[in-house]
PDB file of C-alpha atoms in Angstrom:
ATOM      1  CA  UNK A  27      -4.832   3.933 -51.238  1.00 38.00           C
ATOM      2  CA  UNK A  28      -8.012   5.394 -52.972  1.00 41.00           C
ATOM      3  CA  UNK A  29      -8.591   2.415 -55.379  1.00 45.00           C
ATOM      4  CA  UNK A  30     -12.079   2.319 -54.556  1.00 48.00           C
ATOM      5  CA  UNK A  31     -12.771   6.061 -56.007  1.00 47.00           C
ATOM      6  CA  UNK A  32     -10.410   5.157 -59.120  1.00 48.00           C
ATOM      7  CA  UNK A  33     -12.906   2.136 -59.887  1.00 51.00           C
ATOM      8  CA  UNK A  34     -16.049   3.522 -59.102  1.00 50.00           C
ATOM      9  CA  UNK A  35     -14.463   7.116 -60.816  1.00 50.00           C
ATOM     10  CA  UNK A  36     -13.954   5.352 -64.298  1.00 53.00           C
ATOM     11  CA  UNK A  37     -17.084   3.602 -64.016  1.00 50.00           C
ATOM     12  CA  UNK A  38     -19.405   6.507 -63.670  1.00 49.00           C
ATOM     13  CA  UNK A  39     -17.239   8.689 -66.122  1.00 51.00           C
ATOM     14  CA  UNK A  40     -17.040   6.239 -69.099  1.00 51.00           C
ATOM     15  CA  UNK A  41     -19.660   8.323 -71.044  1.00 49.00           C
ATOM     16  CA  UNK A  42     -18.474  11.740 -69.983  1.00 49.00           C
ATOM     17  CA  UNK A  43     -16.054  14.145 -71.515  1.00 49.00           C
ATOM     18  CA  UNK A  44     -17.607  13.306 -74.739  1.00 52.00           C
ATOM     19  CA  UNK A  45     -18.936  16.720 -76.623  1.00 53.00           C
ATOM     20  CA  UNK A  46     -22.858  17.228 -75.322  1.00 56.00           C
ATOM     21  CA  UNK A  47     -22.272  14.384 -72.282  1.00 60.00           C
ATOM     22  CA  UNK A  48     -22.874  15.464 -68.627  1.00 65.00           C
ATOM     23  CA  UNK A  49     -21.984  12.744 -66.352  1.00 68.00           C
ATOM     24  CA  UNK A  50     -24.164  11.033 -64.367  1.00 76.00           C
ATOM     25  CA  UNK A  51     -25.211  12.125 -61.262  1.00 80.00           C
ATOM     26  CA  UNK A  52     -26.185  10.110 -57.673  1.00 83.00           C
ATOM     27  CA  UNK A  53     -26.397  10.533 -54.167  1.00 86.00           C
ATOM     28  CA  UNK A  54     -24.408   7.730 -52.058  1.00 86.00           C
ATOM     29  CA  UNK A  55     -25.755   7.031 -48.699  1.00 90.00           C
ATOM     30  CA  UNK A  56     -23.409   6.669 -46.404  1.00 89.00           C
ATOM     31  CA  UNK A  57     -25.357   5.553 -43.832  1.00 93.00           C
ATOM     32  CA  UNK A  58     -26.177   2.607 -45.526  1.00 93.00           C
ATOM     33  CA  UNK A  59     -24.104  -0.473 -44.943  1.00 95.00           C
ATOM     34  CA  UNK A  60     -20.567  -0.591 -46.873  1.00 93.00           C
ATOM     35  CA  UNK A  61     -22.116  -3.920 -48.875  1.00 93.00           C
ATOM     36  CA  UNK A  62     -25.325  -1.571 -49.888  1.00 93.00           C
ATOM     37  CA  UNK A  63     -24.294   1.710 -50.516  1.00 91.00           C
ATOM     38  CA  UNK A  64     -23.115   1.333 -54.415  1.00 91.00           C
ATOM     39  CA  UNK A  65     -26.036  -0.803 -55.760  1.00 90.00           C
ATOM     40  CA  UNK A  66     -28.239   1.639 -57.382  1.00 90.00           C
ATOM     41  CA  UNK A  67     -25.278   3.400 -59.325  1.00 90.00           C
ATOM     42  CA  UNK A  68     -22.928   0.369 -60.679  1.00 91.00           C
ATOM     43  CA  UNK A  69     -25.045  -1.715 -62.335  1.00 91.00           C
ATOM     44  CA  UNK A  70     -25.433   0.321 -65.014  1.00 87.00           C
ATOM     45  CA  UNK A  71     -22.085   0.274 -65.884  1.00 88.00           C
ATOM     46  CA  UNK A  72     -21.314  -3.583 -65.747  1.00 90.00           C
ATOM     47  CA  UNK A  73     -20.322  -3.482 -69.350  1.00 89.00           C
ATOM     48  CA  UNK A  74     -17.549  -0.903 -68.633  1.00 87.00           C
ATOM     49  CA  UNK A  75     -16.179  -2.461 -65.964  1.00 87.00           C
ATOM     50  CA  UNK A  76     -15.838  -5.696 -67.871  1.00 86.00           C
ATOM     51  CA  UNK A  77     -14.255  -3.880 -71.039  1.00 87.00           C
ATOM     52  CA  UNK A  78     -11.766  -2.265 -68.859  1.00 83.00           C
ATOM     53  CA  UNK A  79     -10.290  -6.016 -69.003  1.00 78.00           C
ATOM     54  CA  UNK A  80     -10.665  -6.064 -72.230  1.00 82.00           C
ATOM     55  CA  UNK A  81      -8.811  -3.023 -72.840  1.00 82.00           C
ATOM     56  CA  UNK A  82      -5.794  -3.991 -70.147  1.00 78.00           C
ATOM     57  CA  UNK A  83      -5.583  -7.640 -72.624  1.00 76.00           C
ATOM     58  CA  UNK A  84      -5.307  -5.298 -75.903  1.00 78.00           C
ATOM     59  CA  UNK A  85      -2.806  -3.464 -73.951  1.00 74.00           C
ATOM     60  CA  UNK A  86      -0.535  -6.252 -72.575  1.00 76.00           C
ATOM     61  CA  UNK A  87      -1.065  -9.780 -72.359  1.00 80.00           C
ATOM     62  CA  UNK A  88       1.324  -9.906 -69.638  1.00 80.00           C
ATOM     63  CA  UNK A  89      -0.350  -7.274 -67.616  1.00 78.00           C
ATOM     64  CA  UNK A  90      -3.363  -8.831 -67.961  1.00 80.00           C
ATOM     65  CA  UNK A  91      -2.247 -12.101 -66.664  1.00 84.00           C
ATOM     66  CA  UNK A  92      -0.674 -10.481 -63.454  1.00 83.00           C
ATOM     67  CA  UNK A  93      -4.063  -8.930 -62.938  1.00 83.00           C
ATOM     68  CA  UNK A  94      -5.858 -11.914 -63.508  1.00 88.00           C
ATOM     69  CA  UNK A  95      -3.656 -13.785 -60.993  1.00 91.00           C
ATOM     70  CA  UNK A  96      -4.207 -11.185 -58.708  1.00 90.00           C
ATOM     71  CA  UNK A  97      -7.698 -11.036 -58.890  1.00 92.00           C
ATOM     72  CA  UNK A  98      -7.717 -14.887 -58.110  1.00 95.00           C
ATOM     73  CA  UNK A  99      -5.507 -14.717 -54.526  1.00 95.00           C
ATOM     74  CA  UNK A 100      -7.831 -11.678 -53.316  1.00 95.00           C
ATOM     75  CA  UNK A 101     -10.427 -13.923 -54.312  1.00 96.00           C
ATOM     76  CA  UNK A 102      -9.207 -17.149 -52.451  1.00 96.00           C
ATOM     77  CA  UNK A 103      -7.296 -14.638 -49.638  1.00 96.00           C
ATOM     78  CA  UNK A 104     -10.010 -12.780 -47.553  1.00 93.00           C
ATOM     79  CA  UNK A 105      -7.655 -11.444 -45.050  1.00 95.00           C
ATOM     80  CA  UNK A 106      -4.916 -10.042 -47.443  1.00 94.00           C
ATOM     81  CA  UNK A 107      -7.786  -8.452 -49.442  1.00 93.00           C
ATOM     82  CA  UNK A 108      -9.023  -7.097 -46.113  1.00 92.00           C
ATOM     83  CA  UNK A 109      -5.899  -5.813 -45.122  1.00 93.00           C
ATOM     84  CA  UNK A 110      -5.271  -4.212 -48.408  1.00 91.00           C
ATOM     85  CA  UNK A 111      -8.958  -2.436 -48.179  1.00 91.00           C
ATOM     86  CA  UNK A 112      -9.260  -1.813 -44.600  1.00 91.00           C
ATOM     87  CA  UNK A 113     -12.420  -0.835 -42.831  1.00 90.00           C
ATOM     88  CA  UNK A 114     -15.226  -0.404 -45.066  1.00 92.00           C
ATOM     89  CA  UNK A 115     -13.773  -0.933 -48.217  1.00 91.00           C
ATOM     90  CA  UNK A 116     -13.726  -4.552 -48.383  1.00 92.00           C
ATOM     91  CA  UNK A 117     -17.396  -3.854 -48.008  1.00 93.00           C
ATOM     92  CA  UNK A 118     -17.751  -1.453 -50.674  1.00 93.00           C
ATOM     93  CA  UNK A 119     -15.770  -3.837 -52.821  1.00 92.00           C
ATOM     94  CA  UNK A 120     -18.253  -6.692 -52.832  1.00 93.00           C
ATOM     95  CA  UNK A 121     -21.579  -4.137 -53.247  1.00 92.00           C
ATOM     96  CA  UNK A 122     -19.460  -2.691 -56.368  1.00 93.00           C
ATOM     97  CA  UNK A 123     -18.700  -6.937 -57.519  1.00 94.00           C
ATOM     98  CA  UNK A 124     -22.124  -7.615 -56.819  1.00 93.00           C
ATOM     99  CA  UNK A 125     -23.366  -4.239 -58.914  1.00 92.00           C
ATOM    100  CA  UNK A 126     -21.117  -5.421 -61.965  1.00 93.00           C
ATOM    101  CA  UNK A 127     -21.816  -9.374 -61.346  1.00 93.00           C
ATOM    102  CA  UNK A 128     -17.965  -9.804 -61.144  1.00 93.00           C
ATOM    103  CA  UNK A 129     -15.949 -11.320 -57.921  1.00 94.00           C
ATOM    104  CA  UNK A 130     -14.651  -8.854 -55.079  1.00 94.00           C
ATOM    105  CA  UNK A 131     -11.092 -10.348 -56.405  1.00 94.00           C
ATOM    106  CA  UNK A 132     -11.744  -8.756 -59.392  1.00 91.00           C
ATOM    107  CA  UNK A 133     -13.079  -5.267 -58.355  1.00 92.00           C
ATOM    108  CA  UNK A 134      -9.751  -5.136 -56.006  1.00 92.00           C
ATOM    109  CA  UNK A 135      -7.080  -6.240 -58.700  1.00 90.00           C
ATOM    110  CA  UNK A 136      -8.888  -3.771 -61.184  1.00 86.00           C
ATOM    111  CA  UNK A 137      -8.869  -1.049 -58.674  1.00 85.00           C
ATOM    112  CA  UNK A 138      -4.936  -2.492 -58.016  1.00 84.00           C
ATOM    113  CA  UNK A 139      -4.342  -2.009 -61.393  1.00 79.00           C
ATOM    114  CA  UNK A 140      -2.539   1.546 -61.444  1.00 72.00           C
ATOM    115  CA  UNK A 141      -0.694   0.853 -58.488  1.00 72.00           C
ATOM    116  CA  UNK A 142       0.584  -2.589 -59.619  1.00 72.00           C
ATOM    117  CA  UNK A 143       1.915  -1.481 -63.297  1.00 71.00           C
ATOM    118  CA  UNK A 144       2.191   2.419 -63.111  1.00 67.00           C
ATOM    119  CA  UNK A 145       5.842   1.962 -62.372  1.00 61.00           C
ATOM    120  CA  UNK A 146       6.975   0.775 -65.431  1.00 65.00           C
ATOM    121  CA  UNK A 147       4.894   3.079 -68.014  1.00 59.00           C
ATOM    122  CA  UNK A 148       5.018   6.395 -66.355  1.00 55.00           C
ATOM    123  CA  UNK A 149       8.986   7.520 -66.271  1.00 60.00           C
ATOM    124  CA  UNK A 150       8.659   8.172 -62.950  1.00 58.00           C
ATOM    125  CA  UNK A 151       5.545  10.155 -63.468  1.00 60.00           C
ATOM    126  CA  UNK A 152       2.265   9.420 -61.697  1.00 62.00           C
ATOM    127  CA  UNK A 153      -1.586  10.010 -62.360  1.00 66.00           C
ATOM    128  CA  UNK A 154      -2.388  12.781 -59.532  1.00 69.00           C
ATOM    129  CA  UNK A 155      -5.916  12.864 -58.203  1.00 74.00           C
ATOM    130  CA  UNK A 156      -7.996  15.826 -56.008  1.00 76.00           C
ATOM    131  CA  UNK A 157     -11.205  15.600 -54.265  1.00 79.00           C
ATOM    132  CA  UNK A 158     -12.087  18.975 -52.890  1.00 81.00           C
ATOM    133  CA  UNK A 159     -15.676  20.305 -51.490  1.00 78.00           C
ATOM    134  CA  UNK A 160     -17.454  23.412 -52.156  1.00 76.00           C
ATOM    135  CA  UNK A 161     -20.407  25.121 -51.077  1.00 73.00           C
ATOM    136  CA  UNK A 162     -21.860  27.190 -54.259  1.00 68.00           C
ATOM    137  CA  UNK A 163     -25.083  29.171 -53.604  1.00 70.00           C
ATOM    138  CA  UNK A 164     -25.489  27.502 -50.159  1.00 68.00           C
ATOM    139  CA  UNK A 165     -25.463  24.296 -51.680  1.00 72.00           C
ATOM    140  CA  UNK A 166     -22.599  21.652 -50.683  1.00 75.00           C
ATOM    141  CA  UNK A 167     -20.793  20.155 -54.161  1.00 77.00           C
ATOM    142  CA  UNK A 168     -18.111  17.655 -54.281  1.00 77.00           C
ATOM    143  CA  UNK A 169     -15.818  18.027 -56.911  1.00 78.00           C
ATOM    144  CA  UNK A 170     -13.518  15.389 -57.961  1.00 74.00           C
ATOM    145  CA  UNK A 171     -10.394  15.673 -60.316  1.00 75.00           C
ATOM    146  CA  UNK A 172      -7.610  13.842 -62.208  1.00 68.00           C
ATOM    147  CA  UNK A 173      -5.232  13.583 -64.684  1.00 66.00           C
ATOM    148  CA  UNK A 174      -4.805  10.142 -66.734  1.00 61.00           C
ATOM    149  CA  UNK A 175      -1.415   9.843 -67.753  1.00 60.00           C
ATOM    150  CA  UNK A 176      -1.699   6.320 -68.876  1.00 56.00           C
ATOM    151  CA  UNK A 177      -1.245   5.988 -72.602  1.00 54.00           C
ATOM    152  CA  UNK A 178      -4.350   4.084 -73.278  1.00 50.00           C
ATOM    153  CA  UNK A 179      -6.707   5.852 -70.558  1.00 45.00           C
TER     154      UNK A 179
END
């Protein structure tokens, strides 16, 4: 699953694609450990992440409620949210929670949230994603593409 990227992806791109915006940019150290690696970049979008709520609730109640409910096993279950973000990802969950002062529950039921509901708003159809890199003037560049097909994205 990449619902680490999807998070972290709507996070930093909440004030691009609007006319005269350029997106943010960072460097990620990957050497850093999983729980430290996202705490210079997320903070700054706390209020995002905490609106995308907000925006699932306007959406459906009911959807909101199943994410909410999610949110509160991953948060009481520590080994189903670890086997559901294997590796280093349960890591990178809690430096994003910590970043946004939310729980990791609530980071992975967010970052659930396409996968959870998708089926029954996209006929079928699903949001398609590409990460691709390319060196441009001898420089390394990591580009990073998707389409939303969600109706309220």
């Amino acid at each position: 699953t990449m619902s680490l990227p999807l998070v972290v992806c709507a996070l930093l791109t909440a004030g691009a694609g609007r006319p005269g915006t350029a997106g943010a940019r960072f460097a990620l150290n990957l050497d850093l450990p999983p729980e430290q690696r996202w705490s210079h970049i997320v903070p700054a979008y706390a209020a995002d992440f905490h609106r995308a709520f907000e925006e699932i609730a306007a959406f459906s109640k009911s959807e909101a409620m199943e994410v909410s409910a999610v949110a509160a096993l991953l948060d009481r279950d520590h080994a189903l949210r670890r086997r559901l973000f294997p590796g280093e990802l349960d890591g990178e969950m809690s430096s994003v929670a910590a970043g946004v002062n939310a729980s990791v529950g609530r980071v992975a039921a967010l970052s659930l949230f396409y996968d959870l509901t998708a089926a029954r708003h996209s006929s079928g159809k699903a949001c398609a994603g590409v990460v691709a890199q390319a060196a441009a003037g001898g420089a390394a560049r990591v580009i990073h593409g998707r389409n939303l097909d969600y109706h309220f994205a």
